Coordinates of C-alpha atoms in Angstrom, one line a residue:
M4 CA 18.9 3.9 -1.2
G5 CA 20.8 1.6 1.1
P6 CA 22.5 -1.9 1.1
I7 CA 20.6 -5.1 0.8
T8 CA 18.3 -5.6 3.7
E9 CA 18.1 -8.4 6.2
S10 CA 14.8 -9.6 5.0
K11 CA 16.3 -10.4 1.6
R12 CA 19.0 -12.7 3.0
H13 CA 19.0 -16.4 3.9
N14 CA 20.6 -17.9 7.0
P15 CA 23.7 -19.5 5.5
P16 CA 24.4 -23.1 6.4
I17 CA 27.4 -24.4 8.2
I18 CA 29.8 -25.9 5.6
S19 CA 32.9 -27.9 5.5
G20 CA 35.6 -27.1 3.0
A21 CA 35.3 -25.1 -0.2
A22 CA 33.3 -26.0 -3.3
T23 CA 35.8 -27.2 -6.0
S24 CA 33.6 -28.1 -9.0
E25 CA 33.3 -25.6 -11.8
P26 CA 30.4 -24.7 -14.1
I27 CA 30.3 -26.1 -17.6
T28 CA 29.4 -23.8 -20.6
Q29 CA 28.5 -24.3 -24.2
I30 CA 26.9 -22.6 -27.2
F31 CA 23.5 -24.3 -26.9
A32 CA 22.0 -23.0 -30.1
G33 CA 23.1 -20.7 -32.9
S34 CA 26.2 -20.2 -34.9
L35 CA 29.7 -20.9 -33.4
T36 CA 31.1 -18.0 -35.4
G37 CA 28.5 -15.3 -34.8
V38 CA 26.7 -15.6 -38.1
A39 CA 23.2 -14.1 -38.1
G40 CA 20.1 -15.6 -39.8
S41 CA 16.7 -17.1 -39.3
Q42 CA 17.4 -20.7 -40.2
N43 CA 15.8 -23.5 -38.1
G44 CA 17.8 -26.5 -37.2
V45 CA 19.5 -28.4 -34.4
G46 CA 21.9 -26.7 -32.0
N47 CA 24.7 -24.9 -33.9
G48 CA 22.9 -25.6 -37.2
A49 CA 20.3 -23.0 -36.4
L50 CA 20.8 -19.3 -36.7
F51 CA 19.5 -16.3 -34.7
H52 CA 19.7 -12.5 -35.3
S53 CA 20.4 -10.4 -32.2
P54 CA 18.5 -12.4 -29.6
T55 CA 17.5 -10.1 -26.7
G56 CA 15.2 -12.2 -24.5
V57 CA 15.1 -15.8 -23.2
G58 CA 12.8 -17.9 -21.0
T59 CA 12.2 -21.5 -20.1
D60 CA 9.0 -23.5 -19.5
A61 CA 8.4 -26.3 -17.0
L62 CA 9.5 -29.0 -19.5
G63 CA 12.9 -27.4 -20.1
N64 CA 12.1 -25.9 -23.5
V65 CA 13.9 -22.5 -24.1
Y66 CA 12.1 -19.6 -25.8
V67 CA 14.0 -16.8 -27.4
A68 CA 13.0 -13.2 -28.4
D69 CA 14.8 -13.3 -31.7
N70 CA 14.7 -9.5 -32.1
G71 CA 16.4 -9.1 -35.4
N72 CA 14.1 -11.7 -37.0
F73 CA 10.9 -10.3 -35.3
T74 CA 10.1 -13.7 -34.1
I75 CA 9.9 -15.9 -31.0
R76 CA 11.9 -19.1 -31.4
K77 CA 11.7 -22.4 -29.4
I78 CA 14.6 -24.6 -28.5
N79 CA 13.7 -28.2 -27.5
G80 CA 15.6 -28.6 -24.2
L81 CA 16.5 -32.2 -24.9
T82 CA 17.2 -32.3 -28.7
Q83 CA 18.3 -28.7 -29.1
T84 CA 16.0 -28.4 -32.1
V85 CA 15.2 -24.8 -33.0
T86 CA 11.9 -23.9 -34.6
T87 CA 10.0 -20.6 -35.2
F88 CA 7.3 -20.6 -32.6
A89 CA 5.5 -17.3 -33.5
G90 CA 6.0 -14.4 -35.8
T91 CA 6.9 -14.0 -39.4
P92 CA 10.7 -14.1 -40.0
G93 CA 12.0 -10.8 -41.4
V94 CA 8.6 -9.1 -41.2
A95 CA 7.8 -6.5 -38.5
G96 CA 4.2 -5.7 -37.6
V97 CA 1.5 -6.1 -35.1
V98 CA -0.8 -9.0 -36.1
D99 CA -2.5 -11.3 -33.6
A100 CA -2.7 -14.8 -35.2
T101 CA -1.2 -18.3 -34.7
G102 CA 2.4 -19.3 -35.3
T103 CA 4.2 -17.7 -38.2
Q104 CA 1.0 -15.9 -39.3
A105 CA 1.4 -13.6 -36.3
Q106 CA 3.7 -10.6 -36.4
F107 CA 5.8 -8.7 -33.8
E108 CA 7.1 -5.2 -34.3
D109 CA 10.1 -5.4 -31.9
P110 CA 10.1 -8.4 -29.5
V111 CA 12.5 -7.6 -26.6
K112 CA 12.1 -9.8 -23.6
L113 CA 9.8 -12.6 -22.4
T114 CA 8.7 -14.8 -19.5
V115 CA 6.9 -18.1 -19.2
D116 CA 4.2 -19.1 -16.7
T117 CA 3.7 -22.5 -15.1
S118 CA 1.0 -23.3 -17.7
G119 CA 3.4 -22.7 -20.6
N120 CA 2.0 -19.3 -21.7
L121 CA 4.6 -16.8 -22.9
Y122 CA 4.4 -13.1 -22.2
V123 CA 6.4 -10.8 -24.5
T124 CA 7.3 -7.1 -24.4
D125 CA 6.9 -5.8 -27.9
N126 CA 8.6 -2.5 -28.4
A127 CA 5.6 -1.3 -30.3
S128 CA 4.6 -0.4 -26.7
L129 CA 2.6 -3.6 -26.3
I130 CA 2.4 -6.6 -24.0
R131 CA 1.7 -9.8 -26.1
M132 CA 0.8 -13.3 -25.0
I133 CA 1.5 -16.6 -26.7
T134 CA -0.4 -19.8 -25.7
P135 CA 1.4 -23.2 -25.7
T136 CA -0.2 -23.8 -29.1
G137 CA 1.3 -20.6 -30.5
T138 CA -1.7 -18.3 -30.6
V139 CA -0.7 -14.7 -30.2
T140 CA -2.9 -12.0 -28.6
T141 CA -2.3 -8.5 -27.5
L142 CA -3.0 -8.0 -23.8
A143 CA -2.4 -4.3 -23.2
G144 CA -0.9 -1.2 -24.6
S145 CA -1.3 0.9 -27.7
T146 CA 1.0 1.3 -30.8
H147 CA 1.2 4.9 -29.8
P148 CA 3.7 5.2 -27.0
G149 CA 2.9 7.2 -23.9
Y150 CA 1.9 6.8 -20.3
Q151 CA -1.6 5.9 -19.2
D152 CA -3.0 3.3 -16.8
G153 CA -6.1 1.5 -18.0
T154 CA -7.5 -1.7 -19.4
G155 CA -6.4 -3.3 -22.7
D156 CA -5.6 -0.8 -25.4
G157 CA -6.7 2.0 -23.1
A158 CA -3.3 1.7 -21.4
Q159 CA 0.0 3.0 -22.8
F160 CA 3.6 2.1 -22.4
S161 CA 6.8 3.6 -23.7
D162 CA 9.5 1.1 -24.7
P163 CA 8.6 -1.8 -22.4
Q164 CA 11.4 -4.2 -21.9
G165 CA 11.9 -6.5 -18.9
I166 CA 9.0 -8.7 -17.8
A167 CA 8.4 -11.1 -14.9
I168 CA 5.5 -12.8 -13.1
L169 CA 4.6 -12.3 -9.5
P170 CA 4.3 -15.6 -7.6
P171 CA 0.8 -16.6 -6.5
S172 CA 1.6 -16.0 -2.8
S173 CA 2.2 -12.3 -3.7
S174 CA -1.0 -12.1 -5.7
S175 CA -3.8 -11.9 -3.2
T176 CA -5.1 -8.3 -3.1
T177 CA -7.1 -6.3 -5.5
S178 CA -5.5 -3.9 -7.9
T179 CA -6.6 -0.3 -7.4
G180 CA -4.5 1.7 -9.9
S181 CA -6.0 4.5 -11.9
S182 CA -5.0 7.0 -14.6
T183 CA -3.2 9.1 -12.0
G184 CA -0.5 6.4 -11.8
T185 CA -1.3 4.9 -8.4
S186 CA -1.6 1.3 -7.4
T187 CA -1.2 -0.9 -4.3
G188 CA 2.4 -2.1 -4.6
T189 CA 2.4 -5.8 -5.3
S190 CA -1.2 -5.7 -6.1
T191 CA -3.4 -8.0 -8.2
G192 CA -6.9 -9.0 -8.8
T193 CA -8.6 -11.7 -6.8
G194 CA -10.9 -14.3 -8.2
T195 CA -14.5 -14.5 -7.2
G196 CA -16.4 -17.5 -6.2
T197 CA -15.3 -20.7 -4.5
G198 CA -11.9 -22.0 -5.6
A199 CA -11.3 -19.1 -8.1
A200 CA -7.8 -19.2 -9.4
P201 CA -5.6 -16.2 -8.5
A202 CA -5.1 -13.5 -11.1
T203 CA -1.9 -13.5 -13.1
V204 CA 0.2 -10.4 -12.5
L205 CA 2.9 -9.4 -14.8
V206 CA 5.7 -7.0 -13.7
V207 CA 6.9 -4.8 -16.6
A208 CA 9.9 -2.5 -16.8
D209 CA 8.4 0.5 -18.7
T210 CA 11.8 1.8 -19.8
G211 CA 10.7 4.9 -21.6
N212 CA 8.7 6.1 -18.6
D213 CA 11.3 4.9 -16.0
L214 CA 8.5 3.1 -14.2
I215 CA 7.5 -0.4 -13.1
R216 CA 4.0 -1.3 -14.3
E217 CA 1.8 -4.2 -13.3
V218 CA -0.5 -5.9 -15.8
T219 CA -3.2 -7.9 -14.1
S220 CA -5.6 -10.5 -15.5
N221 CA -9.3 -9.9 -14.9
G222 CA -10.4 -13.5 -14.8
A223 CA -13.6 -14.3 -16.6
A224 CA -13.7 -10.9 -18.3
N225 CA -10.6 -11.9 -20.2
T226 CA -9.2 -8.5 -20.0
W227 CA -5.9 -7.1 -18.5
T228 CA -5.5 -4.0 -16.5
V229 CA -2.4 -1.9 -16.3
T230 CA -1.4 0.0 -13.1
T231 CA 1.7 1.8 -12.0
Y232 CA 3.6 0.1 -9.3
T233 CA 4.3 2.3 -6.3
N234 CA 6.0 1.3 -3.1
T235 CA 3.4 1.3 -0.4
T236 CA 6.0 0.1 2.2
S237 CA 8.0 3.3 2.0
A238 CA 8.3 5.1 5.3
A239 CA 6.9 8.6 5.5
T240 CA 9.4 11.3 5.0
N241 CA 9.1 14.1 7.5
V242 CA 11.0 17.4 6.8
T243 CA 11.1 20.9 8.2
L244 CA 11.4 24.1 6.2
L245 CA 14.6 26.1 6.7
A246 CA 14.3 29.2 9.0
S247 CA 15.6 31.8 6.5
P248 CA 12.7 33.0 4.3
T249 CA 15.0 33.1 1.2
A250 CA 16.3 29.5 1.7
N251 CA 15.3 26.5 -0.4
L252 CA 15.2 22.9 0.9
P253 CA 15.8 20.3 -1.8
I254 CA 13.8 17.0 -1.2
S255 CA 14.2 13.8 -3.2
V256 CA 11.4 11.3 -3.0
F257 CA 10.1 8.2 -4.7
L258 CA 6.7 7.3 -6.1
G259 CA 4.5 6.0 -3.3
E260 CA 6.2 7.9 -0.5
N261 CA 4.3 10.0 2.0
L262 CA 5.8 13.4 2.6
V263 CA 5.1 15.8 5.5
I264 CA 6.5 19.3 5.4
N265 CA 6.6 21.2 8.7
L266 CA 7.1 24.9 9.4
P267 CA 10.4 25.9 10.9
G268 CA 10.6 26.3 14.7
T269 CA 11.0 30.1 14.4
S270 CA 7.6 30.4 12.6
T271 CA 4.8 32.2 14.3
T272 CA 2.6 30.2 16.6
S273 CA -0.9 29.2 15.8
A274 CA -2.2 31.7 18.3
S275 CA -1.1 34.6 16.1
T276 CA -2.0 33.0 12.8
A277 CA -5.4 33.2 11.3
T278 CA -4.9 31.1 8.2
Y279 CA -2.3 29.0 6.4
Q280 CA -2.2 28.6 2.6
W281 CA 0.2 26.3 0.9
Y282 CA 1.4 26.8 -2.7
Q283 CA 2.9 24.7 -5.4
N284 CA 4.8 26.5 -8.1
G285 CA 3.0 29.7 -7.2
M286 CA -0.5 28.2 -7.3
P287 CA -2.6 27.7 -4.1
L288 CA -3.3 24.2 -3.1
I289 CA -7.0 23.5 -2.4
Q290 CA -7.6 22.2 1.1
Q291 CA -4.0 22.5 2.1
T292 CA -4.6 25.1 4.9
N293 CA -3.0 23.5 7.9
N294 CA 0.4 24.3 9.5
T295 CA 1.8 21.2 7.9
L296 CA 1.6 19.9 4.3
S297 CA 0.9 16.2 3.8
L298 CA 1.5 14.7 0.3
T299 CA 1.4 11.3 -1.2
I300 CA 3.8 11.1 -4.2
T301 CA 1.6 9.6 -6.8
D302 CA 3.1 10.8 -10.1
S303 CA 5.3 13.5 -11.6
S304 CA 2.7 16.2 -10.9
S305 CA 3.9 16.1 -7.2
A306 CA 7.2 17.6 -8.2
G307 CA 7.8 21.3 -7.8
T308 CA 8.5 24.2 -5.3
Y309 CA 6.3 24.5 -2.2
Y310 CA 5.9 27.2 0.4
V311 CA 3.2 28.5 2.8
I312 CA 1.8 31.9 3.4
E313 CA 0.6 32.6 7.0
T314 CA -2.0 35.3 7.5
L315 CA -1.7 36.7 11.0
T316 CA -4.6 37.9 13.2
D317 CA -3.6 41.5 12.5
G318 CA -3.9 40.9 8.7
S319 CA -0.2 40.9 7.9
T320 CA 1.3 37.9 6.1
I321 CA 4.5 35.9 6.3
Q322 CA 5.9 33.8 3.5
S323 CA 7.9 30.8 4.5
S324 CA 11.1 29.5 2.9
S325 CA 10.5 27.0 0.1
A326 CA 11.1 23.3 -0.5
T327 CA 11.7 21.9 -4.0
I328 CA 10.6 18.3 -4.5
T329 CA 12.2 16.1 -7.1
I330 CA 11.0 12.6 -7.8
E331 CA 13.8 10.0 -8.1
T332 CA 13.5 8.0 -11.3
L333 CA 14.8 4.6 -12.0
G334 CA 17.9 4.5 -14.2
S335 CA 16.7 3.3 -17.6
L336 CA 15.1 0.1 -16.5
R337 CA 15.9 -2.9 -18.8
G338 CA 15.5 -6.2 -16.9
V339 CA 13.1 -7.1 -14.1
A340 CA 12.9 -10.2 -11.9
V341 CA 10.8 -11.4 -8.9
D342 CA 12.1 -13.6 -6.1
T343 CA 10.1 -16.4 -4.3
S344 CA 8.7 -13.9 -1.8
G345 CA 7.4 -11.5 -4.5
N346 CA 10.1 -8.9 -4.1
I347 CA 10.8 -7.0 -7.3
Y348 CA 14.4 -6.3 -8.5
A349 CA 15.5 -4.4 -11.6
A350 CA 18.5 -3.8 -13.7
E351 CA 18.9 0.0 -13.9
T352 CA 21.1 0.1 -16.9
S353 CA 22.1 3.7 -17.2
S354 CA 22.9 3.9 -13.5
S355 CA 24.8 0.6 -13.6
I356 CA 23.1 -0.8 -10.5
I357 CA 20.8 -3.6 -9.5
G358 CA 18.0 -2.2 -7.3
S359 CA 15.3 -3.6 -5.1
I360 CA 12.1 -1.9 -6.3
T361 CA 10.2 -3.3 -3.3
D362 CA 12.7 -1.7 -0.8
N363 CA 13.7 1.4 -2.8
S364 CA 17.3 0.3 -2.3
D365 CA 20.4 -0.4 -4.3
I366 CA 21.7 -3.9 -3.7
A367 CA 24.7 -4.0 -6.1
G368 CA 26.8 -1.4 -7.9
I369 CA 27.4 2.3 -7.4
S370 CA 24.8 4.5 -9.0
G371 CA 26.3 6.4 -12.0
Q372 CA 29.7 4.7 -11.8
T373 CA 30.7 2.0 -14.3
G374 CA 33.5 -0.5 -13.9
Y375 CA 34.3 -4.0 -12.9
L376 CA 34.8 -5.1 -9.3
D377 CA 33.5 -8.1 -7.3
G378 CA 32.8 -7.3 -3.7
I379 CA 30.0 -6.8 -1.3
G380 CA 26.8 -5.0 -2.3
T381 CA 27.1 -1.4 -3.2
T382 CA 30.9 -1.5 -3.2
A383 CA 30.9 -3.7 -6.3
L384 CA 30.9 -2.2 -9.8
L385 CA 28.8 -3.2 -12.8
N386 CA 28.7 -1.8 -16.4
Q387 CA 25.3 -1.2 -18.0
P388 CA 23.6 -4.4 -16.7
S389 CA 20.5 -5.2 -18.9
D390 CA 18.8 -8.2 -17.4
L391 CA 18.6 -10.4 -14.3
T392 CA 17.1 -13.7 -13.2
I393 CA 16.7 -15.3 -9.8
D394 CA 17.1 -19.0 -8.8
A395 CA 15.1 -21.0 -6.2
D396 CA 17.6 -19.9 -3.5
N397 CA 17.1 -16.2 -4.3
N398 CA 20.6 -15.8 -5.9
I399 CA 20.4 -13.1 -8.5
Y400 CA 22.2 -13.6 -11.8
V401 CA 22.9 -10.5 -13.9
A402 CA 23.7 -10.0 -17.5
D403 CA 26.5 -7.4 -17.0
T404 CA 26.3 -6.3 -20.6
D405 CA 29.1 -3.9 -21.2
N406 CA 31.4 -6.0 -19.0
N407 CA 30.8 -9.1 -21.2
S408 CA 30.1 -11.1 -18.1
I409 CA 27.6 -12.8 -16.0
R410 CA 27.6 -11.7 -12.3
K411 CA 25.9 -13.3 -9.3
I412 CA 24.5 -11.6 -6.2
T413 CA 24.0 -14.0 -3.3
P414 CA 21.4 -13.5 -0.5
Y415 CA 24.4 -12.7 1.7
G416 CA 25.3 -9.6 -0.4
F417 CA 28.3 -11.0 -2.3
V418 CA 28.8 -9.9 -5.9
T419 CA 30.8 -12.4 -7.8
T420 CA 31.5 -13.4 -11.3
V421 CA 30.0 -16.6 -12.9
A422 CA 31.3 -16.2 -16.5
W423 CA 33.8 -13.7 -17.8
S424 CA 35.1 -12.5 -21.2
P425 CA 37.6 -9.6 -21.8
S426 CA 36.1 -6.1 -21.7
A427 CA 37.3 -2.5 -21.4
A428 CA 36.8 -2.5 -17.7
S429 CA 38.3 -5.9 -17.2
P430 CA 40.7 -6.7 -20.1
V431 CA 42.8 -9.3 -18.4
W432 CA 42.2 -12.5 -16.3
P433 CA 41.2 -12.8 -13.5
P434 CA 38.4 -10.2 -13.1
P435 CA 39.1 -7.6 -10.4
Q436 CA 37.8 -8.2 -6.9
Q437 CA 38.1 -6.9 -3.4
A438 CA 40.4 -8.9 -1.2
L439 CA 37.6 -10.0 1.0
N440 CA 37.9 -12.7 3.7
F441 CA 35.7 -15.1 1.8
S442 CA 36.3 -17.1 -1.3
E443 CA 34.3 -18.8 -4.1
P444 CA 35.5 -20.9 -7.0
L445 CA 36.9 -19.0 -9.9
P446 CA 34.5 -18.0 -12.7
I447 CA 34.4 -19.5 -16.1
M448 CA 36.8 -17.7 -18.5
I449 CA 35.3 -17.5 -22.0
T450 CA 37.8 -16.3 -24.5
A451 CA 38.0 -16.6 -28.3
T452 CA 38.8 -20.2 -29.5
E453 CA 38.5 -22.0 -32.8
N454 CA 35.1 -23.3 -31.7
A455 CA 33.5 -20.3 -30.0
P456 CA 33.8 -16.6 -29.5
P457 CA 33.9 -14.8 -26.2
L458 CA 30.8 -13.3 -24.6
S459 CA 29.8 -10.2 -26.4
N460 CA 27.0 -7.9 -25.0
P461 CA 24.9 -10.6 -23.2
S462 CA 21.5 -8.9 -22.8
A463 CA 19.2 -11.6 -21.3
L464 CA 19.4 -14.7 -19.1
T465 CA 17.1 -17.2 -17.4
I466 CA 17.4 -20.3 -15.2
D467 CA 15.5 -23.5 -15.9
Y468 CA 14.0 -26.0 -13.4
A469 CA 17.3 -27.9 -13.3
G470 CA 19.4 -24.9 -12.4
N471 CA 20.9 -24.4 -15.9
L472 CA 21.6 -20.8 -16.9
F473 CA 20.7 -19.8 -20.5
I474 CA 22.1 -16.5 -21.9
A475 CA 21.1 -14.5 -24.9
D476 CA 24.6 -13.6 -26.3
T477 CA 23.3 -10.8 -28.4
S478 CA 26.2 -9.7 -30.5
N479 CA 27.3 -13.3 -31.1
N480 CA 23.8 -14.3 -32.3
C481 CA 23.6 -17.4 -30.1
I482 CA 22.2 -18.9 -26.9
R483 CA 24.7 -20.1 -24.4
K484 CA 24.1 -22.6 -21.6
I485 CA 25.9 -22.8 -18.3
V486 CA 25.5 -25.8 -16.0
L487 CA 25.7 -24.2 -12.6
V488 CA 27.1 -25.9 -9.6
P489 CA 26.2 -24.9 -6.0
T490 CA 28.8 -22.6 -4.4
I491 CA 28.9 -21.4 -0.8
P492 CA 31.4 -18.7 0.2
V493 CA 34.1 -20.0 2.7
A494 CA 35.7 -17.9 5.4
L495 CA 39.5 -17.5 4.9
E496 CA 42.0 -17.0 7.7
A497 CA 41.3 -13.6 9.3
S498 CA 44.9 -12.5 9.0
S499 CA 44.3 -12.2 5.2
V500 CA 41.7 -9.4 5.7
T501 CA 43.5 -6.3 4.4
T502 CA 40.8 -4.8 2.1
A503 CA 40.8 -1.0 1.8
G504 CA 37.4 0.3 2.8
F505 CA 36.6 -2.8 4.9
T506 CA 37.7 -3.6 8.4
A507 CA 38.4 -6.9 10.1
N508 CA 36.8 -7.0 13.6
W509 CA 37.6 -9.1 16.7
D510 CA 34.9 -9.1 19.3
T511 CA 33.3 -6.2 17.3
V512 CA 36.2 -3.8 18.0
P513 CA 36.6 -1.8 14.7
G514 CA 40.1 -1.9 13.3
A515 CA 41.5 -4.8 15.3
N516 CA 43.1 -7.7 13.4
P517 CA 41.5 -11.0 14.4
T518 CA 43.7 -14.1 14.9
A519 CA 43.0 -17.7 15.8
H520 CA 42.5 -18.1 19.6
P521 CA 44.2 -21.3 20.8
S522 CA 41.7 -21.8 23.7
S523 CA 38.7 -22.1 21.4
G524 CA 40.2 -23.1 18.1
Y525 CA 38.1 -20.4 16.5
Y526 CA 39.0 -17.3 14.6
L527 CA 36.6 -14.6 13.5
S528 CA 36.6 -12.6 10.3
V529 CA 34.1 -9.9 9.7
A530 CA 33.4 -7.7 6.7
T531 CA 32.0 -4.3 7.6
D532 CA 31.2 -1.2 5.7
Q533 CA 33.0 2.1 6.2
N534 CA 30.8 2.9 9.1
F535 CA 31.7 -0.4 10.8
N536 CA 28.2 -1.8 10.3
N537 CA 28.6 -5.5 10.1
I538 CA 27.8 -7.2 6.8
L539 CA 29.2 -10.7 7.1
S540 CA 30.9 -12.7 9.7
G541 CA 32.9 -15.9 9.1
Y542 CA 34.4 -18.4 11.5
T543 CA 36.5 -21.6 11.3
H544 CA 36.7 -24.3 13.9
V545 CA 38.6 -27.6 14.1
D546 CA 36.3 -30.0 15.8
A547 CA 37.1 -32.9 18.0
T548 CA 37.6 -35.2 15.0
G549 CA 40.0 -32.8 13.4
A550 CA 37.6 -31.8 10.7
T551 CA 37.4 -28.1 9.7
V552 CA 34.0 -26.5 10.1
N553 CA 33.3 -23.2 8.4
G554 CA 30.3 -20.9 8.8
L555 CA 28.9 -17.6 7.9
D556 CA 26.5 -15.2 9.7
V557 CA 24.8 -12.2 8.2
G558 CA 24.3 -9.0 10.0
N559 CA 25.4 -10.3 13.5
V560 CA 29.0 -10.1 14.7
L561 CA 30.1 -13.5 16.0
T562 CA 32.2 -13.4 19.2
C563 CA 34.5 -15.8 20.9
N564 CA 34.3 -16.2 24.6
V565 CA 38.0 -16.1 25.5
A566 CA 37.5 -17.2 29.1
N567 CA 36.0 -20.6 28.5
G568 CA 36.7 -21.2 24.8
T569 CA 33.0 -21.6 23.9
S570 CA 32.0 -21.4 20.2
P571 CA 30.8 -18.2 18.5

């Protein structure tokens, strides 16, 4: 997996000066002292028990998967009045009914569509739906966990958690998944007839199976079909077996990839070979009798050890070296989110990364390494992130659970901190960050006070239509609200770029230290990775009126024409 791709970034605007305003935070609903309960009420007069999911509707109402109470709660966005929307408090079960007559076994996370319907992952391995009037139905899955694509209760999940909805613009082709675990990427059903509404497509983090599943409405049939998401945009992987017949070539692939295995250059030519027969784990593969092996990685059955036996024209045989295929799995998926273009992102909790499922790439964090570090992309560190949400500008907000913090990943690739409380990886203020040549306002520091506890294992978050961030602060049994303010990174003076692992460039020369050039009034500061691939460029210019103009560019090194002083 690689860094965030150009297609996922915006062209940043020219800005003047740095943002100075700061976000505002409060405990929106739930106890100020962490007390658990199921009591309805207003604001801090209501009680929750281990909330693990949160979502908002178009009216600004907040819905909570109140896991410890086995219910879905509703918070009026204006009055902060908390009510039990669906489920029986204190009673676990699977009952489709209305309001508090319904039962949930283990509600984990939820999302809300534009019509006000809620979709809930119930850890009884079910996907449930709640209408705006509180009627609960089961859309797909069985109370027996497993892995099976299919329709309704003919499908199986294992510990489904994160859930999101694909935007209509990404929901225009027909789903073709089957019990073999294949589908057509961001696939959906299409309506029939003139003016038919597009199908609703849910994206589900099937945690126990380490897979992304899609649940697609079937229109008038009022059924829902489950398929396994595979990345159909993956480039074909082309490999060649090693020459030594005793050698083994390890190959790591992802679901949806196309793999071609070639014979080594020292192999006999086709003129002296009568037949080829490929084998997987010692068993002959039917119809695989060419001098190359072509595979589409559809499910776990594609893993194993492959080799070919050539039968020569004289009747003798030659066995090739082998290749062992392993299928990369996602690291304990918890949260999932979709941006405005339909790109799917996931919080891979056990790997401590945020990944682009659409691109098969890591965009933040180092796989398998926990810690706390703000920085750029895969140089930053996270600690067991469990959920994420995306705003209208495609900024990704992350519940960095074991760091007791909320992180932000900008479309430029910056990983910064929005809200921070002390944790083992970051026990003292301020949170650690790379000394990059760009700055943003300091994050919110949430420490213990007489009126509120610090963040403790935040496990879910969402953004409403007004840009407010709501957080399920699980261990504190409350819902927090952060009023976000727009922030844009500002280039600092290039002389301050001293970050280990990053290099400041002047006119794209690696290792040179940029300085202001008096002829143009510009200086250039560039963040690169260890291979000197440009990630971000920043410049500052004092214009004719004396105003300072700052700017950023992504993926393209800005240069200053020293001869005539023209702008970058």
